[in-house]
Tab-separated table of C-alpha atoms and ligand atoms in Angstrom:
chain	number	residue	atom	x	y	z
A	1	UNK	CA	-114.554	-45.084	-133.443
A	2	UNK	CA	-112.951	-43.358	-130.071
A	3	UNK	CA	-110.386	-40.912	-129.291
A	4	UNK	CA	-109.436	-38.042	-131.305
A	5	UNK	CA	-109.598	-37.592	-135.196
A	6	UNK	CA	-106.685	-36.050	-136.957
A	7	UNK	CA	-107.674	-34.308	-139.983
A	8	UNK	CA	-106.119	-31.855	-142.735
A	9	UNK	CA	-106.857	-29.183	-140.177
A	10	UNK	CA	-105.380	-30.482	-137.233
A	11	UNK	CA	-102.306	-28.466	-136.185
A	12	UNK	CA	-99.154	-30.406	-135.897
A	13	UNK	CA	-96.430	-29.421	-133.061
A	14	UNK	CA	-93.232	-31.397	-132.469
A	15	UNK	CA	-90.184	-31.818	-130.165
A	16	UNK	CA	-87.050	-31.602	-132.228
A	17	UNK	CA	-83.934	-33.187	-130.869
A	18	UNK	CA	-81.471	-36.133	-131.454
A	19	UNK	CA	-81.904	-38.519	-129.609
A	20	UNK	CA	-85.553	-38.021	-128.990
A	21	UNK	CA	-87.543	-40.945	-128.394
A	22	UNK	CA	-87.004	-40.687	-124.576
A	23	UNK	CA	-88.847	-37.467	-124.262
A	24	UNK	CA	-91.842	-37.253	-122.047
A	25	UNK	CA	-93.152	-33.919	-123.868
A	26	UNK	CA	-95.326	-35.951	-126.225
A	27	UNK	CA	-97.606	-37.215	-123.779
A	28	UNK	CA	-97.433	-34.117	-121.538
A	29	UNK	CA	-98.338	-31.716	-124.252
A	30	UNK	CA	-101.051	-34.240	-126.077
A	31	UNK	CA	-102.991	-34.652	-122.669
A	32	UNK	CA	-102.859	-30.856	-122.221
A	33	UNK	CA	-104.259	-30.466	-125.784
A	34	UNK	CA	-107.119	-33.023	-125.177
A	35	UNK	CA	-108.013	-31.439	-122.017
A	36	UNK	CA	-108.480	-28.050	-123.690
A	37	UNK	CA	-110.208	-29.502	-126.531
A	38	UNK	CA	-107.730	-28.086	-129.163
A	39	UNK	CA	-107.418	-29.619	-132.448
A	40	UNK	CA	-103.935	-30.039	-132.690
A	41	UNK	CA	-101.261	-33.027	-131.924
A	42	UNK	CA	-97.768	-33.051	-130.661
A	43	UNK	CA	-95.065	-35.631	-131.849
A	44	UNK	CA	-91.295	-36.274	-131.262
A	45	UNK	CA	-88.935	-35.581	-134.453
A	46	UNK	CA	-85.493	-36.886	-134.601
A	47	UNK	CA	-84.191	-34.183	-137.034
A	48	UNK	CA	-80.666	-33.897	-137.985
A	49	UNK	CA	-78.932	-30.106	-137.962
A	50	UNK	CA	-78.980	-29.897	-141.592
A	51	UNK	CA	-82.499	-29.714	-142.399
A	52	UNK	CA	-83.161	-26.908	-139.610
A	53	UNK	CA	-82.784	-24.024	-141.746
A	54	UNK	CA	-85.826	-25.288	-143.650
A	55	UNK	CA	-88.240	-25.621	-140.607
A	56	UNK	CA	-90.418	-22.710	-141.114
A	57	UNK	CA	-91.707	-24.184	-144.328
A	58	UNK	CA	-92.621	-27.633	-142.666
A	59	UNK	CA	-95.896	-26.332	-141.745
A	60	UNK	CA	-95.635	-26.794	-137.908
A	61	UNK	CA	-97.635	-24.531	-135.444
A	62	UNK	CA	-95.394	-24.794	-133.198
A	63	UNK	CA	-92.032	-26.678	-131.794
A	64	UNK	CA	-90.137	-27.531	-128.701
A	65	UNK	CA	-86.248	-27.799	-129.340
A	66	UNK	CA	-83.900	-29.747	-127.537
A	67	UNK	CA	-80.343	-31.208	-127.424
A	68	UNK	CA	-78.383	-30.444	-129.960
A	69	UNK	CA	-80.420	-27.893	-131.960
A	70	UNK	CA	-81.137	-25.088	-129.199
A	71	UNK	CA	-78.461	-22.678	-130.799
A	72	UNK	CA	-79.802	-23.431	-134.329
A	73	UNK	CA	-83.432	-22.567	-133.077
A	74	UNK	CA	-82.355	-19.159	-132.233
A	75	UNK	CA	-80.625	-18.679	-135.262
A	76	UNK	CA	-83.386	-19.304	-137.493
A	77	UNK	CA	-85.874	-16.803	-135.533
A	78	UNK	CA	-87.393	-13.715	-136.881
A	79	UNK	CA	-88.030	-12.455	-133.244
A	80	UNK	CA	-86.221	-13.200	-129.941
A	81	UNK	CA	-87.368	-12.904	-126.460
A	82	UNK	CA	-84.575	-11.229	-123.903
A	83	UNK	CA	-83.482	-14.767	-122.855
A	84	UNK	CA	-82.846	-15.960	-126.257
A	85	UNK	CA	-81.306	-12.673	-127.415
A	86	UNK	CA	-78.968	-13.127	-124.330
A	87	UNK	CA	-78.341	-16.703	-124.342
A	88	UNK	CA	-78.391	-17.522	-128.043
A	89	UNK	CA	-80.488	-20.605	-127.139
A	90	UNK	CA	-84.052	-21.219	-127.763
A	91	UNK	CA	-86.336	-24.052	-126.426
A	92	UNK	CA	-89.599	-22.878	-128.048
A	93	UNK	CA	-90.452	-21.692	-131.683
A	94	UNK	CA	-93.726	-20.097	-132.836
A	95	UNK	CA	-94.471	-20.148	-136.637
A	96	UNK	CA	-96.757	-17.588	-138.196
A	97	UNK	CA	-96.973	-15.430	-141.420
A	98	UNK	CA	-94.808	-12.837	-139.706
A	99	UNK	CA	-92.006	-15.387	-139.128
A	100	UNK	CA	-90.664	-17.535	-136.440
A	101	UNK	CA	-90.645	-16.255	-133.153
A	102	UNK	CA	-88.085	-17.914	-130.486
A	103	UNK	CA	-88.507	-18.127	-126.738
A	104	UNK	CA	-86.434	-19.522	-123.899
A	105	UNK	CA	-88.864	-20.936	-121.288
A	106	UNK	CA	-86.422	-23.278	-119.799
A	107	UNK	CA	-85.155	-20.123	-117.525
A	108	UNK	CA	-88.581	-19.012	-116.354
A	109	UNK	CA	-89.786	-22.869	-116.296
A	110	UNK	CA	-86.967	-23.324	-113.555
A	111	UNK	CA	-87.795	-20.412	-111.605
A	112	UNK	CA	-91.356	-21.458	-111.578
A	113	UNK	CA	-90.736	-24.838	-110.267
A	114	UNK	CA	-88.636	-23.348	-107.514
A	115	UNK	CA	-91.837	-21.112	-106.757
A	116	UNK	CA	-94.005	-24.106	-106.526
A	117	UNK	CA	-91.844	-26.397	-104.576
A	118	UNK	CA	-90.162	-24.116	-102.325
A	119	UNK	CA	-91.926	-20.983	-101.800
A	120	UNK	CA	-90.360	-18.121	-100.145
A	121	UNK	CA	-86.903	-19.249	-101.697
A	122	UNK	CA	-86.646	-15.787	-103.412
A	123	UNK	CA	-86.055	-14.168	-99.606
A	124	UNK	CA	-83.898	-16.885	-98.525
A	125	UNK	CA	-81.349	-17.223	-101.509
A	126	UNK	CA	-78.718	-14.493	-101.724
A	127	UNK	CA	-76.111	-16.780	-103.105
A	128	UNK	CA	-76.668	-19.735	-105.711
A	129	UNK	CA	-74.264	-22.397	-107.109
A	130	UNK	CA	-75.047	-23.698	-110.626
A	131	UNK	CA	-73.148	-26.909	-111.208
A	132	UNK	CA	-72.592	-27.162	-115.073
A	133	UNK	CA	-72.025	-24.697	-118.298
A	134	UNK	CA	-74.388	-26.650	-120.916
A	135	UNK	CA	-77.670	-25.580	-122.156
A	136	UNK	CA	-79.504	-26.045	-118.972
A	137	UNK	CA	-76.970	-24.481	-116.357
A	138	UNK	CA	-76.918	-21.404	-118.924
A	139	UNK	CA	-80.873	-20.941	-118.625
A	140	UNK	CA	-80.954	-21.530	-115.084
A	141	UNK	CA	-78.332	-19.068	-114.496
A	142	UNK	CA	-80.134	-16.871	-116.394
A	143	UNK	CA	-83.226	-17.446	-114.886
A	144	UNK	CA	-81.810	-16.934	-111.268
A	145	UNK	CA	-80.391	-13.767	-112.298
A	146	UNK	CA	-83.538	-12.444	-113.782
A	147	UNK	CA	-85.214	-13.587	-110.366
A	148	UNK	CA	-82.767	-11.100	-108.527
A	149	UNK	CA	-80.383	-13.623	-106.844
A	150	UNK	CA	-77.729	-11.370	-105.668
A	151	UNK	CA	-74.515	-13.704	-106.414
A	152	UNK	CA	-74.108	-16.538	-108.852
A	153	UNK	CA	-71.328	-19.053	-108.793
A	154	UNK	CA	-70.845	-21.253	-111.752
A	155	UNK	CA	-68.713	-24.196	-111.378
A	156	UNK	CA	-67.920	-26.665	-114.564
A	157	UNK	CA	-65.492	-29.490	-115.259
A	158	UNK	CA	-64.333	-27.215	-118.377
A	159	UNK	CA	-63.763	-24.024	-116.853
A	160	UNK	CA	-63.786	-22.034	-120.152
A	161	UNK	CA	-67.244	-22.804	-120.668
A	162	UNK	CA	-68.484	-21.585	-116.993
A	163	UNK	CA	-66.656	-18.251	-118.282
A	164	UNK	CA	-68.843	-18.175	-120.998
A	165	UNK	CA	-72.044	-18.515	-119.138
A	166	UNK	CA	-70.860	-15.702	-116.647
A	167	UNK	CA	-70.362	-13.482	-119.837
A	168	UNK	CA	-74.005	-13.484	-120.448
A	169	UNK	CA	-75.432	-13.623	-116.909
A	170	UNK	CA	-75.432	-10.300	-114.702
A	171	UNK	CA	-74.064	-11.075	-111.117
A	172	UNK	CA	-72.141	-14.609	-111.945
A	173	UNK	CA	-68.670	-15.538	-111.314
A	174	UNK	CA	-66.802	-18.765	-112.342
A	175	UNK	CA	-65.890	-21.246	-109.365
A	176	UNK	CA	-62.930	-23.314	-109.507
A	177	UNK	CA	-64.104	-27.147	-110.071
A	178	UNK	CA	-61.619	-28.419	-107.703
A	179	UNK	CA	-63.140	-26.393	-104.948
A	180	UNK	CA	-66.582	-27.169	-105.372
A	181	UNK	CA	-66.847	-28.012	-101.897
A	182	UNK	CA	-66.046	-24.574	-100.614
A	183	UNK	CA	-68.924	-23.500	-103.265
A	184	UNK	CA	-71.495	-25.514	-101.271
A	185	UNK	CA	-70.532	-24.256	-98.226
A	186	UNK	CA	-71.310	-20.397	-99.623
A	187	UNK	CA	-74.647	-21.402	-101.235
A	188	UNK	CA	-78.070	-20.920	-100.150
A	189	UNK	CA	-79.149	-22.908	-103.193
A	190	UNK	CA	-77.050	-25.439	-104.889
A	191	UNK	CA	-78.322	-26.514	-108.652
A	192	UNK	CA	-77.139	-29.465	-110.545
A	193	UNK	CA	-77.346	-28.774	-114.025
A	194	UNK	CA	-74.794	-31.288	-115.467
A	195	UNK	CA	-75.629	-34.548	-116.782
A	196	UNK	CA	-73.993	-36.484	-113.559
A	197	UNK	CA	-76.715	-38.443	-111.715
A	198	UNK	CA	-78.411	-39.288	-114.990
A	199	UNK	CA	-79.603	-43.042	-114.818
A	200	UNK	CA	-76.759	-45.436	-116.171
A	201	UNK	CA	-74.060	-42.471	-116.249
A	202	UNK	CA	-71.485	-41.476	-113.697
A	203	UNK	CA	-72.287	-39.356	-110.183
A	204	UNK	CA	-69.700	-38.235	-108.114
A	205	UNK	CA	-69.518	-38.144	-104.307
A	206	UNK	CA	-71.036	-34.452	-104.015
A	207	UNK	CA	-69.433	-32.365	-101.226
A	208	UNK	CA	-72.652	-32.262	-99.357
A	209	UNK	CA	-71.698	-32.085	-95.699
A	210	UNK	CA	-70.151	-28.604	-96.587
A	211	UNK	CA	-73.502	-27.206	-97.302
A	212	UNK	CA	-75.542	-24.792	-95.014
A	213	UNK	CA	-78.127	-26.574	-93.218
A	214	UNK	CA	-80.741	-24.178	-94.571
A	215	UNK	CA	-79.402	-24.950	-98.124
A	216	UNK	CA	-81.854	-25.822	-100.832
A	217	UNK	CA	-80.635	-28.495	-103.350
A	218	UNK	CA	-82.174	-28.959	-106.769
A	219	UNK	CA	-81.203	-31.458	-109.477
A	220	UNK	CA	-82.095	-30.625	-113.179
A	221	UNK	CA	-81.991	-34.569	-114.092
A	222	UNK	CA	-85.171	-35.982	-113.514
A	223	UNK	CA	-84.245	-39.528	-114.595
A	224	UNK	CA	-84.133	-40.794	-112.019
A	225	UNK	CA	-86.450	-38.424	-109.972
A	226	UNK	CA	-84.352	-39.021	-106.685
A	227	UNK	CA	-80.732	-38.428	-108.260
A	228	UNK	CA	-77.633	-39.043	-105.633
A	229	UNK	CA	-77.386	-35.651	-105.238
A	230	UNK	CA	-80.921	-35.512	-103.907
A	231	UNK	CA	-80.636	-38.609	-102.113
A	232	UNK	CA	-77.413	-37.258	-100.076
A	233	UNK	CA	-78.992	-33.829	-99.334
A	234	UNK	CA	-82.074	-35.902	-98.147
A	235	UNK	CA	-79.800	-37.891	-96.178
A	236	UNK	CA	-78.406	-34.950	-94.442
A	237	UNK	CA	-81.940	-33.349	-93.954
A	238	UNK	CA	-81.609	-30.742	-96.356
A	239	UNK	CA	-84.739	-29.220	-98.554
A	240	UNK	CA	-84.664	-30.693	-102.119
A	241	UNK	CA	-86.383	-30.022	-105.501
A	242	UNK	CA	-86.509	-32.491	-108.308
A	243	UNK	CA	-85.946	-31.718	-112.108
A	244	UNK	CA	-89.570	-32.787	-113.265
A	245	UNK	CA	-90.958	-29.616	-112.348
A	246	UNK	CA	-88.550	-27.458	-114.276
A	247	UNK	CA	-89.590	-30.035	-117.474
A	248	UNK	CA	-93.287	-29.314	-116.569
A	249	UNK	CA	-93.330	-25.388	-116.436
A	250	UNK	CA	-91.001	-24.901	-119.297
A	251	UNK	CA	-93.558	-27.085	-121.022
A	252	UNK	CA	-96.723	-25.123	-119.588
A	253	UNK	CA	-94.954	-21.731	-120.389
A	254	UNK	CA	-94.662	-22.869	-123.966
A	255	UNK	CA	-98.143	-24.333	-124.421
A	256	UNK	CA	-99.354	-20.736	-123.097
A	257	UNK	CA	-97.481	-19.079	-125.813
A	258	UNK	CA	-98.853	-21.397	-128.636
A	259	UNK	CA	-102.683	-21.401	-127.469
A	260	UNK	CA	-102.734	-18.582	-124.850
A	261	UNK	CA	-104.294	-21.189	-122.332
A	262	UNK	CA	-102.566	-22.070	-118.800
A	263	UNK	CA	-102.296	-26.228	-118.700
A	264	UNK	CA	-102.917	-28.225	-115.653
A	265	UNK	CA	-99.345	-28.532	-114.387
A	266	UNK	CA	-100.491	-30.709	-111.473
A	267	UNK	CA	-102.010	-33.161	-113.590
A	268	UNK	CA	-99.127	-33.394	-115.771
A	269	UNK	CA	-96.667	-34.233	-112.663
A	270	UNK	CA	-99.323	-37.209	-112.036
A	271	UNK	CA	-98.822	-38.598	-115.474
A	272	UNK	CA	-95.214	-38.083	-115.792
A	273	UNK	CA	-94.734	-39.763	-112.624
A	274	UNK	CA	-96.609	-42.685	-113.749
A	275	UNK	CA	-94.695	-42.824	-116.820
A	276	UNK	CA	-91.538	-42.510	-114.913
A	277	UNK	CA	-92.494	-45.184	-112.786
A	278	UNK	CA	-92.923	-47.447	-115.891
A	279	UNK	CA	-89.387	-46.821	-116.713
B	1	LIG	P1	-74.812	-30.196	-122.122
B	1	LIG	O1	-75.146	-29.177	-122.892
B	1	LIG	O2	-74.656	-31.414	-122.820
B	1	LIG	O3	-74.057	-30.069	-120.825
B	1	LIG	C1	-73.716	-31.220	-120.051
B	1	LIG	C2	-73.175	-30.678	-118.789
B	1	LIG	O4	-72.816	-31.511	-117.937
B	1	LIG	C3	-71.712	-29.571	-118.854
B	1	LIG	O5	-71.745	-28.687	-117.979
B	1	LIG	C4	-70.695	-30.918	-118.731
B	1	LIG	O6	-69.246	-30.307	-118.491
B	1	LIG	C5	-71.288	-31.702	-117.618
B	1	LIG	N1	-70.264	-33.044	-117.626
B	1	LIG	C6	-71.251	-34.162	-118.214
B	1	LIG	N2	-70.351	-34.962	-118.146
B	1	LIG	C7	-69.443	-34.516	-116.715
B	1	LIG	C8	-68.570	-35.247	-116.014
B	1	LIG	N3	-68.549	-36.937	-116.165
B	1	LIG	N4	-68.295	-34.913	-115.134
B	1	LIG	C9	-68.396	-33.552	-115.000
B	1	LIG	N5	-69.238	-32.509	-115.564
B	1	LIG	C10	-69.729	-33.362	-116.660
B	1	LIG	O7	-76.466	-30.711	-121.446
B	1	LIG	P2	-77.557	-29.819	-120.764
B	1	LIG	O8	-78.787	-29.565	-121.956
B	1	LIG	O9	-76.935	-28.694	-120.404
B	1	LIG	O10	-78.372	-30.834	-119.784
B	1	LIG	C11	-77.534	-31.242	-118.514
B	1	LIG	C12	-78.627	-32.005	-117.939
B	1	LIG	O11	-79.770	-31.396	-117.613
B	1	LIG	C13	-79.297	-33.211	-118.918
B	1	LIG	O12	-78.632	-34.406	-118.636
B	1	LIG	C14	-80.628	-33.147	-118.201
B	1	LIG	O13	-80.804	-34.387	-117.890
B	1	LIG	C15	-80.712	-32.042	-117.422
B	1	LIG	N6	-81.963	-31.263	-118.181
B	1	LIG	C16	-83.061	-31.245	-117.314
B	1	LIG	C17	-84.133	-30.169	-117.895
B	1	LIG	C18	-85.139	-30.187	-117.146
B	1	LIG	O14	-86.485	-29.756	-117.527
B	1	LIG	N7	-85.439	-30.700	-116.103
B	1	LIG	C19	-83.880	-29.355	-119.085
B	1	LIG	C20	-82.756	-29.566	-119.714
B	1	LIG	C21	-81.871	-30.570	-119.216
B	1	LIG	P3	-68.118	-30.041	-119.506
B	1	LIG	O15	-68.701	-28.648	-120.008
B	1	LIG	O16	-66.863	-29.931	-118.897
B	1	LIG	O17	-68.341	-31.086	-120.663
C-alpha cells in the first residue's frame, strides 16, 4: 500500500464555504502536510450557515473559511487577532481546549504577495486604489493601511459598502465609481478586489490609459491568472501582480498558525499553476 494512511489519530482540517468544490486550498495544504510529514488531512466542506455555531464540536483541528461564512467565523471565536476584531471577518480558525481562535490572513497574505512579486513597493506606493468593497477588498485595504500606505481610495459600485470599508480602515476615503479613471490617475498601486474579470463573468473596459507609467496593477482574481485588467495593464507596459500570490500567502500564514511550520510557497505556485492550467 502506498500513500498516506489516515487513522483515528489523523488531524482533520477543512475549508468551509459554499460553493467550495472549486477551491485550490485542499491540494495546496495536503502537499504542504505531506512535505512536512504531519499526520493531518485537509478537505473542502460545503457547509450551510445554520450549522456554523456547532463548528467547535465537529472535532476539526483547524479551518479556512471563505464566502459566505467569514463573518460567522469571526462571531463564533473566543479569541480574535487585530484584523478580525476590526474587520469582523475571519478566514482562519484554530480549535483548541481553550476555545476558538480566529485570524485574518487575507490581509497580511496580500501584503506578502506584493513583497514577493514587487520588492520595494512599500517605498514607491503612497496612494493606493482598492476597487471593491466585499470581503477581499476589506482585507486588502486593511493590509495596505497596516503596511503604512499613506492614502487609500476605495471605489465600489455600491458606494454605501465603500463607506463601510473606510469606516474600519485608517487613512481610507471613498471614491465615486463614476470617476474611476481619475482614481487610476492618482494611484501608485491599483488593486481590483471585485469579482469583475472572473472567468465566465463580466469585465469592464478599465480606464488603464489614465494610470501613471509607474503604477503597479494587481488583481485579486486568479481564475484566469491573466485577467482582462492585467492584460490591459501589461499591454500598456505597467508592472502587474496576479491573484495567486495572495491565495498562497494567506494559506501559508494559516499553515504556520496551525503547525508552527513555514511551508514552501514556491512549490505551491508550481502546483497551483499546473492545476489552473488543467482548468
Ligand atoms: P464579495 O464579498 O462577493 O464582493 C464582490 C465585490 O465585487 C463587491 O465589491 C461587488 O460590488 C463587486 N462586483 C460584483 N459584480 C460587479 C459588477 N458587475 N460591477 C461592479 N462591481 C461588481 O467577494 P469577495 O470575497 O470580496 O471576492 C472578490 C473577488 O476577489 C472574488 O471574485 C475572488 O476571485 C477574489 N478573491 C481572491 C482571493 C485571493 O486569495 N487571491 C481571496 C478572496 C477573494 P457591490 O458591492 O456593488 O455588489
